[in-house]
Structures are given as C-alpha cells and as structure tokens.
Amino acid sequence: MAINVLDLVTPAAEARQGSDAAEAARLTRLLGMEGSLVELNRALSDKIAKGEVDLQTPGLAEHLWQTTLAKLAVDQPNYASYKRELGDGGG
C-alpha cells in the first residue's frame, strides 16, 4: 500500500517542482529581482496592493494565467474547465 501511495505522490511532487521553478522564473523576469518563490510572490503581492502593478502591466496577466494552469495541473488535473482550456473537451 505504501508503494501505491508513493506512485501517486511522486509524479505530483515532481510536477510541482517544475511548475514552481517556472513560476519563480516568470516572477524574476516580471519583478526584475531574485529570491525564493515565497519572497517573489510576497513582492508581487505588495506591488499589487500598492497599485504599482496591475493587469495592464506587461507579463502580469500571462504570469497569473500560467500559474493558475500549473497549479490546476497538479491539484485538479481532471477539473472540467482546466481540461477545456487545454482543449481536452472536459468530458
């Protein structure tokens, strides 16, 4: 049973690592700074709260969309709207 659990958890953990790295890279480009994913997300949140960036900021909307899709791919890969977005029809 433990092996079955590992078979389920390992791919999700690997996918999350890849999506976290891609998210951090997008944030680094968007913010022009480096840091951990937590630090970068905090900096983005602060800039949004202060009105320094918004959806008109080049790259922000795309970053938010790609981050959402990446999180759905790991957490809810069978979510109908996610599958529709990918062109799978959603069943």
GROMACS .gro file of C-alpha atoms in nm:
model
   91
    1MET     CA    1   0.000   0.000   0.000
    2ALA     CA    2   0.283   0.241   0.079
    3ILE     CA    3   0.428   0.184  -0.268
    4ASN     CA    4   0.090   0.272  -0.422
    5VAL     CA    5   0.086   0.597  -0.226
    6LEU     CA    6   0.437   0.679  -0.345
    7ASP     CA    7   0.334   0.603  -0.702
    8LEU     CA    8   0.059   0.864  -0.667
    9VAL     CA    9   0.256   1.127  -0.477
   10THR     CA   10   0.589   1.121  -0.661
   11PRO     CA   11   0.464   1.246  -1.001
   12ALA     CA   12   0.267   1.526  -0.832
   13ALA     CA   13   0.573   1.634  -0.632
   14GLU     CA   14   0.789   1.634  -0.945
   15ALA     CA   15   0.529   1.832  -1.139
   16ARG     CA   16   0.502   2.085  -0.856
   17GLN     CA   17   0.882   2.132  -0.851
   18GLY     CA   18   0.882   2.205  -1.223
   19SER     CA   19   0.589   2.444  -1.203
   20ASP     CA   20   0.741   2.620  -0.901
   21ALA     CA   21   1.065   2.671  -1.092
   22ALA     CA   22   0.877   2.810  -1.392
   23GLU     CA   23   0.673   3.038  -1.165
   24ALA     CA   24   0.987   3.170  -0.996
   25ALA     CA   25   1.148   3.235  -1.335
   26ARG     CA   26   0.842   3.431  -1.454
   27LEU     CA   27   0.835   3.632  -1.133
   28THR     CA   28   1.208   3.707  -1.157
   29ARG     CA   29   1.155   3.846  -1.509
   30LEU     CA   30   0.840   4.032  -1.412
   31LEU     CA   31   0.980   4.191  -1.096
   32GLY     CA   32   1.342   4.230  -1.201
   33MET     CA   33   1.462   4.070  -0.879
   34GLU     CA   34   1.564   3.731  -0.750
   35GLY     CA   35   1.453   3.545  -0.442
   36SER     CA   36   1.269   3.240  -0.321
   37LEU     CA   37   0.925   3.169  -0.461
   38VAL     CA   38   0.772   3.289  -0.133
   39GLU     CA   39   0.974   3.613  -0.143
   40LEU     CA   40   0.889   3.677  -0.507
   41ASN     CA   41   0.518   3.616  -0.451
   42ARG     CA   42   0.524   3.843  -0.147
   43ALA     CA   43   0.693   4.116  -0.352
   44LEU     CA   44   0.434   4.080  -0.628
   45SER     CA   45   0.151   4.092  -0.375
   46ASP     CA   46   0.297   4.408  -0.221
   47LYS     CA   47   0.328   4.574  -0.561
   48ILE     CA   48  -0.030   4.484  -0.649
   49ALA     CA   49  -0.156   4.612  -0.312
   50LYS     CA   50   0.030   4.941  -0.360
   51GLY     CA   51  -0.105   4.980  -0.713
   52GLU     CA   52   0.244   4.961  -0.864
   53VAL     CA   53   0.140   4.678  -1.097
   54ASP     CA   54  -0.197   4.575  -1.237
   55LEU     CA   55  -0.335   4.368  -1.521
   56GLN     CA   56  -0.209   4.630  -1.767
   57THR     CA   57   0.150   4.557  -1.655
   58PRO     CA   58   0.319   4.363  -1.936
   59GLY     CA   59   0.351   3.998  -1.845
   60LEU     CA   60   0.137   4.002  -1.529
   61ALA     CA   61  -0.185   3.857  -1.673
   62GLU     CA   62   0.010   3.586  -1.856
   63HIS     CA   63   0.204   3.501  -1.539
   64LEU     CA   64  -0.117   3.473  -1.336
   65TRP     CA   65  -0.280   3.255  -1.601
   66GLN     CA   66   0.021   3.024  -1.638
   67THR     CA   67   0.050   2.992  -1.259
   68THR     CA   68  -0.319   2.903  -1.232
   69LEU     CA   69  -0.294   2.640  -1.505
   70ALA     CA   70   0.019   2.489  -1.347
   71LYS     CA   71  -0.147   2.463  -1.006
   72LEU     CA   72  -0.457   2.303  -1.159
   73ALA     CA   73  -0.239   2.053  -1.347
   74VAL     CA   74  -0.105   1.927  -1.014
   75ASP     CA   75  -0.402   1.969  -0.781
   76GLN     CA   76  -0.707   1.924  -1.007
   77PRO     CA   77  -0.598   1.774  -1.341
   78ASN     CA   78  -0.949   1.645  -1.414
   79TYR     CA   79  -1.124   1.977  -1.345
   80ALA     CA   80  -1.357   2.030  -1.640
   81SER     CA   81  -1.267   2.395  -1.702
   82TYR     CA   82  -0.897   2.313  -1.689
   83LYS     CA   83  -0.940   2.032  -1.939
   84ARG     CA   84  -1.147   2.259  -2.164
   85GLU     CA   85  -0.872   2.520  -2.156
   86LEU     CA   86  -0.623   2.257  -2.263
   87GLY     CA   87  -0.852   2.154  -2.547
   88ASP     CA   88  -0.939   1.815  -2.400
   89GLY     CA   89  -1.311   1.886  -2.410
   90GLY     CA   90  -1.362   1.836  -2.037
   91GLY     CA   91  -1.588   1.533  -2.093
   0.00000   0.00000   0.00000
